[in-house]
Amino acid sequence: IASLIETAKINGVEPFAYLKATLEAIAAGHPQGRIDELLPWNFKPSS
């Protein structure tokens, strides 16, 4: 978790928003084959 938080910060992403969106996507059944979409540098906050 600490690594994800720091990676989010390095990539200019707010850690809480990133973790919340990522965990929600996983819980909603995000496909394992597309895990790269959930990495901090690919995160696009919802407007």
Coordinates of C-alpha atoms in Angstrom, one line a residue:
I1 CA 0.0 0.0 0.0
A2 CA 2.8 2.4 0.9
S3 CA 4.4 1.8 -2.5
L4 CA 1.2 2.5 -4.3
I5 CA 0.7 5.7 -2.3
E6 CA 4.2 7.0 -3.0
T7 CA 4.0 6.0 -6.7
A8 CA 0.7 7.9 -7.0
K9 CA 2.3 11.0 -5.4
I10 CA 5.3 10.8 -7.8
N11 CA 2.9 10.7 -10.7
G12 CA 0.9 13.7 -9.5
V13 CA -2.1 11.7 -8.5
E14 CA -4.1 12.2 -5.2
P15 CA -3.5 8.9 -3.3
F16 CA -6.9 8.6 -1.7
A17 CA -8.8 9.2 -5.0
Y18 CA -6.5 6.7 -6.8
L19 CA -6.8 4.0 -4.2
K20 CA -10.6 4.5 -3.9
A21 CA -11.1 4.3 -7.7
T22 CA -8.8 1.3 -8.1
L23 CA -10.4 -0.7 -5.3
E24 CA -13.8 0.1 -6.7
A25 CA -12.7 -1.0 -10.2
I26 CA -11.4 -4.3 -8.8
A27 CA -14.5 -4.9 -6.8
A28 CA -16.6 -4.2 -9.9
G29 CA -14.8 -7.0 -11.8
H30 CA -12.0 -5.2 -13.7
P31 CA -10.4 -7.8 -15.9
Q32 CA -7.0 -9.2 -14.8
G33 CA -5.7 -8.9 -18.3
R34 CA -6.1 -5.1 -18.2
I35 CA -4.4 -4.5 -14.9
D36 CA -2.0 -2.0 -16.5
E37 CA -5.0 0.4 -16.8
L38 CA -5.1 0.6 -13.0
L39 CA -1.5 1.7 -12.5
P40 CA -1.0 5.2 -11.0
W41 CA 0.5 6.7 -14.2
N42 CA -2.6 5.6 -16.2
F43 CA -5.1 7.0 -13.6
K44 CA -7.6 9.5 -15.0
P45 CA -9.6 11.0 -12.2
S46 CA -13.4 11.3 -12.9
S47 CA -14.6 14.8 -13.3

